[in-house]
XYZ file of N, CA and C in Angstrom:
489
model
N 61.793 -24.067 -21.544
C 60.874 -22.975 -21.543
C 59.449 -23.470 -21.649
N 59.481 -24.484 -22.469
C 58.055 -24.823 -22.309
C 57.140 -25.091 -20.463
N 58.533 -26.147 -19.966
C 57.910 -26.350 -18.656
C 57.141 -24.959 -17.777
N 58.031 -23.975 -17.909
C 57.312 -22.541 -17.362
C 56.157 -21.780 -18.318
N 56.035 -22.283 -19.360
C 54.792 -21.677 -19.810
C 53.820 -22.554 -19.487
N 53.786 -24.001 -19.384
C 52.933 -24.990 -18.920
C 52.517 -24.343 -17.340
N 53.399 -24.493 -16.464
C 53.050 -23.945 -15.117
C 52.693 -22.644 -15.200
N 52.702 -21.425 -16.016
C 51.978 -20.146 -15.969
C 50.319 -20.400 -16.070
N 50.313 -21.151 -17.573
C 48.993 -21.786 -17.728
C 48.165 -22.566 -16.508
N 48.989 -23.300 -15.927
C 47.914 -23.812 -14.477
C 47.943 -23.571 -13.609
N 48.158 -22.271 -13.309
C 48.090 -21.636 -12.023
C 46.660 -20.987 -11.889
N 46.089 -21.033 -10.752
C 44.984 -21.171 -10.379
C 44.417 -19.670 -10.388
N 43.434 -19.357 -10.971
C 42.709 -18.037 -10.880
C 42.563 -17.452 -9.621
N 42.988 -16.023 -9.656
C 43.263 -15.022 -8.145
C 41.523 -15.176 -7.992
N 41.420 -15.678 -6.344
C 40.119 -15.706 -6.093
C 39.094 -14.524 -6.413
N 37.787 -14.028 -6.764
C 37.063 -13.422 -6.862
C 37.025 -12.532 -5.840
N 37.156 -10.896 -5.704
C 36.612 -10.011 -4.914
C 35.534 -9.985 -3.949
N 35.147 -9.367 -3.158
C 33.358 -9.716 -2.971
C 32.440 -8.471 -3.337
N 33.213 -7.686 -3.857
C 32.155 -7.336 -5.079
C 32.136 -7.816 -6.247
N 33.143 -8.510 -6.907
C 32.840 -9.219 -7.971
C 31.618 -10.644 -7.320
N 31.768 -10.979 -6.536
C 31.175 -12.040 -6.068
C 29.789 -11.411 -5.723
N 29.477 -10.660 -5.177
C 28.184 -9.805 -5.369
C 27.283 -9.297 -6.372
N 28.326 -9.205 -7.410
C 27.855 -8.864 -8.493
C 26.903 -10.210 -9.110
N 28.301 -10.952 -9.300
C 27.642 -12.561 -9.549
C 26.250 -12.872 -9.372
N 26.535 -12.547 -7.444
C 25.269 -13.429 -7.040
C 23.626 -12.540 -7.377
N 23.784 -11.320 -7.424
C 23.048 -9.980 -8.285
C 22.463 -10.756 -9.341
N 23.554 -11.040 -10.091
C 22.834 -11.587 -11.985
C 22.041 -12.783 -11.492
N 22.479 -13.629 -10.707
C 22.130 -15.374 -10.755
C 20.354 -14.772 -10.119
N 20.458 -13.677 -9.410
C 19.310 -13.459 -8.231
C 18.533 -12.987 -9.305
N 18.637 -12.124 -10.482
C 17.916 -11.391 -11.457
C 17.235 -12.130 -12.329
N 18.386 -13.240 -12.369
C 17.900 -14.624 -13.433
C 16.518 -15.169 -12.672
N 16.504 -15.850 -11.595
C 15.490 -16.523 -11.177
C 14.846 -15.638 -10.463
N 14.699 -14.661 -10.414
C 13.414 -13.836 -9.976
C 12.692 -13.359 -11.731
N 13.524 -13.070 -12.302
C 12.454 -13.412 -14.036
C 11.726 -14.466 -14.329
N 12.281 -15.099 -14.319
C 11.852 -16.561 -14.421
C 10.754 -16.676 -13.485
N 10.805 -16.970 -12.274
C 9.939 -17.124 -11.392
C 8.763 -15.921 -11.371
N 9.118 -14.281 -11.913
C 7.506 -13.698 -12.484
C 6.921 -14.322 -13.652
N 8.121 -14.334 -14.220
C 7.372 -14.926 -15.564
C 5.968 -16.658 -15.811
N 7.188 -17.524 -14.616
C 6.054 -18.912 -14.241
C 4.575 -17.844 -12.938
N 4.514 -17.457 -12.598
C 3.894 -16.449 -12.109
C 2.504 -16.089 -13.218
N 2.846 -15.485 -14.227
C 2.453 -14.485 -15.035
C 1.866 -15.765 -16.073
N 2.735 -16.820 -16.419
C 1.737 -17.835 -16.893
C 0.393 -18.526 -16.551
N 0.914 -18.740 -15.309
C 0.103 -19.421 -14.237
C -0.954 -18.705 -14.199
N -0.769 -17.629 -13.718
C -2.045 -16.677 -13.481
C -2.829 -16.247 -14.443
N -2.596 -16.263 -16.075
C -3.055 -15.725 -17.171
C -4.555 -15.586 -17.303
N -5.147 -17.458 -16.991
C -6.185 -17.542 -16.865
C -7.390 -17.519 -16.136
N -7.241 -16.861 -14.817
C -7.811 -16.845 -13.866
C -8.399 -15.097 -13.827
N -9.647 -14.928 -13.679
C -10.777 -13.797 -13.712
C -10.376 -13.129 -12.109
N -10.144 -11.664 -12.633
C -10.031 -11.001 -11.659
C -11.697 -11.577 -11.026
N -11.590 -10.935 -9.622
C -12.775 -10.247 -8.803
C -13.212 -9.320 -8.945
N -14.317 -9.024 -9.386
C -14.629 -7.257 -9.469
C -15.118 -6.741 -8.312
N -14.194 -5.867 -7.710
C -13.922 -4.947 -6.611
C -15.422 -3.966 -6.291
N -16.388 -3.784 -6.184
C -16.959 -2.730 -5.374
C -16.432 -1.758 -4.253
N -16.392 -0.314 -5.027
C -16.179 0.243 -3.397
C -17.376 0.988 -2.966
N -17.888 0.701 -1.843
C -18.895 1.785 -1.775
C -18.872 3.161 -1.889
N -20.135 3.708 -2.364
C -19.988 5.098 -2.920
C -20.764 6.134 -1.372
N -19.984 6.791 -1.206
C -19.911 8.179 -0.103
C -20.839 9.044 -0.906
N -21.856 9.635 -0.069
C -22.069 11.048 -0.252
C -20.850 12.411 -0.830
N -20.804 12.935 -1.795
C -20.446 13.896 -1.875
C -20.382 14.966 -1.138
N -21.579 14.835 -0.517
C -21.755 15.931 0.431
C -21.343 15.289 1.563
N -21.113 14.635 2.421
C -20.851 13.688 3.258
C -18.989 14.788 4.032
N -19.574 15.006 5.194
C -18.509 16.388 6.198
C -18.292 15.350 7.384
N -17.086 15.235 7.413
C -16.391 14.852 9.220
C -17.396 15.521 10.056
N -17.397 14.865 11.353
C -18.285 14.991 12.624
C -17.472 16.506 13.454
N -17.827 17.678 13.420
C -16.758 18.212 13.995
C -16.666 18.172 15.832
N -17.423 17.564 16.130
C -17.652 17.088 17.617
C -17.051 15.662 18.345
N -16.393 15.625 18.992
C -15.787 14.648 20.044
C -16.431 14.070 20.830
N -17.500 14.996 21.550
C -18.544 14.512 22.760
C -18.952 13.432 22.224
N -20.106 12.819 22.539
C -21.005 11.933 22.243
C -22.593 12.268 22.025
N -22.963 12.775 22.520
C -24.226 14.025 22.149
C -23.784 14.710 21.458
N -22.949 15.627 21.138
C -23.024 16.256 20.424
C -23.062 15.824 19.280
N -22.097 15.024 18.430
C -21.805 13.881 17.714
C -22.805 13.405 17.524
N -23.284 12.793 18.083
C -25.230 12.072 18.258
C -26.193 13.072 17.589
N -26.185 14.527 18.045
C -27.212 15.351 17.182
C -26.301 15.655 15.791
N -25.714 15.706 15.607
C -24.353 16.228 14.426
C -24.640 14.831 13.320
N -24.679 13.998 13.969
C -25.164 12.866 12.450
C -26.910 12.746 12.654
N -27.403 13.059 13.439
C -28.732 12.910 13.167
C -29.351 14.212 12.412
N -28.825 15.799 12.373
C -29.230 16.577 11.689
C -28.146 16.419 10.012
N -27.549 15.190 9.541
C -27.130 15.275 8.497
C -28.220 14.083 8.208
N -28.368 12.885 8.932
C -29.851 12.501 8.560
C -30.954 13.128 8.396
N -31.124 13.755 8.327
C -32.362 14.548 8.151
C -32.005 15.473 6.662
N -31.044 15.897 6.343
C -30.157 16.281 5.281
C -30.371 15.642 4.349
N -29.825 14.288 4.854
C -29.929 13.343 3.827
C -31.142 12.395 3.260
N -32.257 12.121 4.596
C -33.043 11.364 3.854
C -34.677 12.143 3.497
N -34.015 13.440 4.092
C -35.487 14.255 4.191
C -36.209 14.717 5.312
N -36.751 15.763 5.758
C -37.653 15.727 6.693
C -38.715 15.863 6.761
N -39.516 14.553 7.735
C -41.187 14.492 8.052
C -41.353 15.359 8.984
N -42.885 15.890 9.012
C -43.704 17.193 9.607
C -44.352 16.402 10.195
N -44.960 15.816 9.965
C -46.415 15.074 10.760
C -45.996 13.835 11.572
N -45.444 13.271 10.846
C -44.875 11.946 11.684
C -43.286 11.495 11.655
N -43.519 10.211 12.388
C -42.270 9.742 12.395
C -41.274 9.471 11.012
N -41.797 9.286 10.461
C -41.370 9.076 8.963
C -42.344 9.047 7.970
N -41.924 8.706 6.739
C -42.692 8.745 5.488
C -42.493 7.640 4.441
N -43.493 7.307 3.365
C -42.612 6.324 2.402
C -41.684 6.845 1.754
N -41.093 7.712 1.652
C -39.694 8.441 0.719
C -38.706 8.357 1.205
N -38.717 8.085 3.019
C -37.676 7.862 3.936
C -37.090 9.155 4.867
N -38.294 10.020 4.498
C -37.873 11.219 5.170
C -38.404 11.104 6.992
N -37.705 11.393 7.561
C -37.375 11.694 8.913
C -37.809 12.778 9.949
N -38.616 12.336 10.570
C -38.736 13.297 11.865
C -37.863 13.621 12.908
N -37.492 14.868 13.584
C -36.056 14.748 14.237
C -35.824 13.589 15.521
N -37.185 13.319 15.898
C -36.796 12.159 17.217
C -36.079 11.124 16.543
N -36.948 10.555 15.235
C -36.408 9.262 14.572
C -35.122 9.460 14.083
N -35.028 10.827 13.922
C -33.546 11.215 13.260
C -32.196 10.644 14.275
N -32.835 11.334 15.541
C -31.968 10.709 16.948
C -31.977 9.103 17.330
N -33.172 8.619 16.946
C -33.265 7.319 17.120
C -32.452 6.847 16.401
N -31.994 6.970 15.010
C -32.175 5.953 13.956
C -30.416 5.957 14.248
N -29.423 7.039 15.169
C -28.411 7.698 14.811
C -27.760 7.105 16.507
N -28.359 6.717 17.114
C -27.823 6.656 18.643
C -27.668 5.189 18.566
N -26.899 5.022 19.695
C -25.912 3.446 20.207
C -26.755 3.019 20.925
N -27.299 3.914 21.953
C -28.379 3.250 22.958
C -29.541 4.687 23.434
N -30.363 4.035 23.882
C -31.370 4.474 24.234
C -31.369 5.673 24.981
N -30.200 5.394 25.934
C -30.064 6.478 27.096
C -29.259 7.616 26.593
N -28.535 7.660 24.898
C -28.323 8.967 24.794
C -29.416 9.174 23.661
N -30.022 8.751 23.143
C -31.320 9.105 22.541
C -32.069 10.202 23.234
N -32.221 9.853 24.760
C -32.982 10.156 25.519
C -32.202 11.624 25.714
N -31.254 11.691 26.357
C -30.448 12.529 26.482
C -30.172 13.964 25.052
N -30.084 13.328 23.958
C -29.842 14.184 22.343
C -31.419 14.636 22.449
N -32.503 14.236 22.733
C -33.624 14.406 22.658
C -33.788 15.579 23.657
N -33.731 15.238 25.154
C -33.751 16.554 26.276
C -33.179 18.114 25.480
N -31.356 17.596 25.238
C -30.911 18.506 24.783
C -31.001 19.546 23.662
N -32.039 18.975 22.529
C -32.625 19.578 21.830
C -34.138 20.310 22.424
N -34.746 19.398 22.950
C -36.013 20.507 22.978
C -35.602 21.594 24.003
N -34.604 21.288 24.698
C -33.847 22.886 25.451
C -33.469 23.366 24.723
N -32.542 23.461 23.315
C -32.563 24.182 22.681
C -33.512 24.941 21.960
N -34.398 24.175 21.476
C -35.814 24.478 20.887
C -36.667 25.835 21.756
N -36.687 25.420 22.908
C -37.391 26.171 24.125
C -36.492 27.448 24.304
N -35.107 27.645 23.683
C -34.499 28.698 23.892
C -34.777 29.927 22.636
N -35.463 29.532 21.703
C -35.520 30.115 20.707
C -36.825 30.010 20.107
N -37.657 29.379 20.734
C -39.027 29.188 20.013
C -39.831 28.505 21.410
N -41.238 28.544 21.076
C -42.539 28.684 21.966
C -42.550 26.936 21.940
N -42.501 26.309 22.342
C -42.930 24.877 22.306
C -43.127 24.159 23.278
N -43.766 23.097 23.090
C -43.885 22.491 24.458
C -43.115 20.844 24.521
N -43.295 20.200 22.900
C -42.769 19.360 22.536
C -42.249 19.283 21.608
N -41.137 18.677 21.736
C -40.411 18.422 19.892
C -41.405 18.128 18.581
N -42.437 16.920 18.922
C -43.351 16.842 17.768
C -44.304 18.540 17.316
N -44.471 18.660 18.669
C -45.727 19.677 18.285
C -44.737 21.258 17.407
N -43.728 21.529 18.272
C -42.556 22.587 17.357
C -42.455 21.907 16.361
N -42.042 20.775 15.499
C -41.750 20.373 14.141
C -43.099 20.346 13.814
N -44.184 20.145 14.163
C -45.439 20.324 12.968
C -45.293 22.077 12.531
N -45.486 22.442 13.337
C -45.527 23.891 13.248
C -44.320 24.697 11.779
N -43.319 23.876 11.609
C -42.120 24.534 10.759
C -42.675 24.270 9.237
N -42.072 25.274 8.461
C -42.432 25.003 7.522
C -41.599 24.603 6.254
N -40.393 24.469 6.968
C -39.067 23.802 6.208
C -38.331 23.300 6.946
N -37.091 22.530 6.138
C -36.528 21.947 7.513
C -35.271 22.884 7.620
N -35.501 24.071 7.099
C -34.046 25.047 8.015
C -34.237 25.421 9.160
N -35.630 25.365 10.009
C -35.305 26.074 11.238
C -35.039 24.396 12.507
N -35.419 23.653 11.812
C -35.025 22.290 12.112
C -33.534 21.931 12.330
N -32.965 22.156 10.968
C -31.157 21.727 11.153
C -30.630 23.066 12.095
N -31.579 24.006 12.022
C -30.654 25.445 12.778
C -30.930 24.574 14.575
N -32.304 24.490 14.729
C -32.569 23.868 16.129
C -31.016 22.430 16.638
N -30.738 21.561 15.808
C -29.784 20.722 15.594
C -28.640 21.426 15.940
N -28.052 22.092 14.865
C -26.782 22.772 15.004
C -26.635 23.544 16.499
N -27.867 24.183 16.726
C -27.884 24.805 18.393
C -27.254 23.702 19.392
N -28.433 22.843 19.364
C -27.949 21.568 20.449
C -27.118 21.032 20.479
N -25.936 20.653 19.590
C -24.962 19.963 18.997
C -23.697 21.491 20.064
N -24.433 22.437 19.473
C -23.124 23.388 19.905
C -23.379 23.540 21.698
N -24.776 23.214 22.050
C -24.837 23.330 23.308
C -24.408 22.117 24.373
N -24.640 21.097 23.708
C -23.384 19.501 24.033
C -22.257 19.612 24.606
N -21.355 20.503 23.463
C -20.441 20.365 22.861
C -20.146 21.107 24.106
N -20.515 22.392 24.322
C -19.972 23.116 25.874
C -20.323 22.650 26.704
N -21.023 21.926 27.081
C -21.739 21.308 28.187
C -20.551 19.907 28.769
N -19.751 19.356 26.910
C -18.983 18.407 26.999
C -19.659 16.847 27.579
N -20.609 17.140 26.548
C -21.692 15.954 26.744
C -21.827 15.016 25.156
């Protein structure tokens, strides 16, 4: 009897499942991914973040609601004017406030829709008021609401024009 309890004893373990074997390889994978944050987390202890800047947006700051390119073109140049102020007399000022040509200037890719955002406004201008030139109508105003209203016109007249 002994000989058969000897041979029960060395008989070879029923191979592993492969979910038991999954499991296994689970723990061994859990082990050295700790380990390896942890040499990670040493390593790195002493080293100074970067301090991140994000630039800061206008609050007031509205999507372009125009597609065209003129239109778009007068649509950020009357939020320039919003934003940095508007000049009466001239092209600008030391405060950074803006006359509407420079407004178009400062806001266009090239010259030739400058030229173009420019036409299309003093037609607007000429549809609603006596003028002969953009400078000489902006001396004449005495705020800049009939200014962004002149803007918003041209922008909407672009926009159908699909300019």
């Amino acid at each position: 009897m002994t000989a058969t309890r000897t041979r029960d004893r060395l008989k070879p373990a029923p191979a592993p499942t492969l979910d038991e074997r999954l499991a296994l390889a689970s723990l061994a994978m859990d082990a050295r991914l700790d380990q390896a944050a942890l040499a990670v987390a040493v390593n790195t202890a002493r080293i100074p973040l970067p301090e991140v800047t994000v630039p800061h947006l206008p609050q007031t700051a509205t999507p372009n609601p125009y597609a065209t390119p003129i239109a778009a073109l007068l649509h950020r140049a009357r939020v320039r004017i919003e934003t940095d102020g508007w000049c009466r007399d001239a092209l600008f000022d030391e405060t950074g406030a803006v006359c509407p040509i420079r407004a178009i200037r400062l806001e266009a890719p090239s010259r030739d829709q400058a030229d173009n955002a420019c036409f299309l406004l003093l037609e607007s201008i000429r549809r609603h008021w006596q003028a002969a030139t953009i400078p000489s109508w902006n001396a004449e105003q005495g705020s800049a609401a009939p200014v962004l209203l002149a803007f918003d016109q041209a922008a909407e007249l672009a926009h159908t024009r699909n300019l």
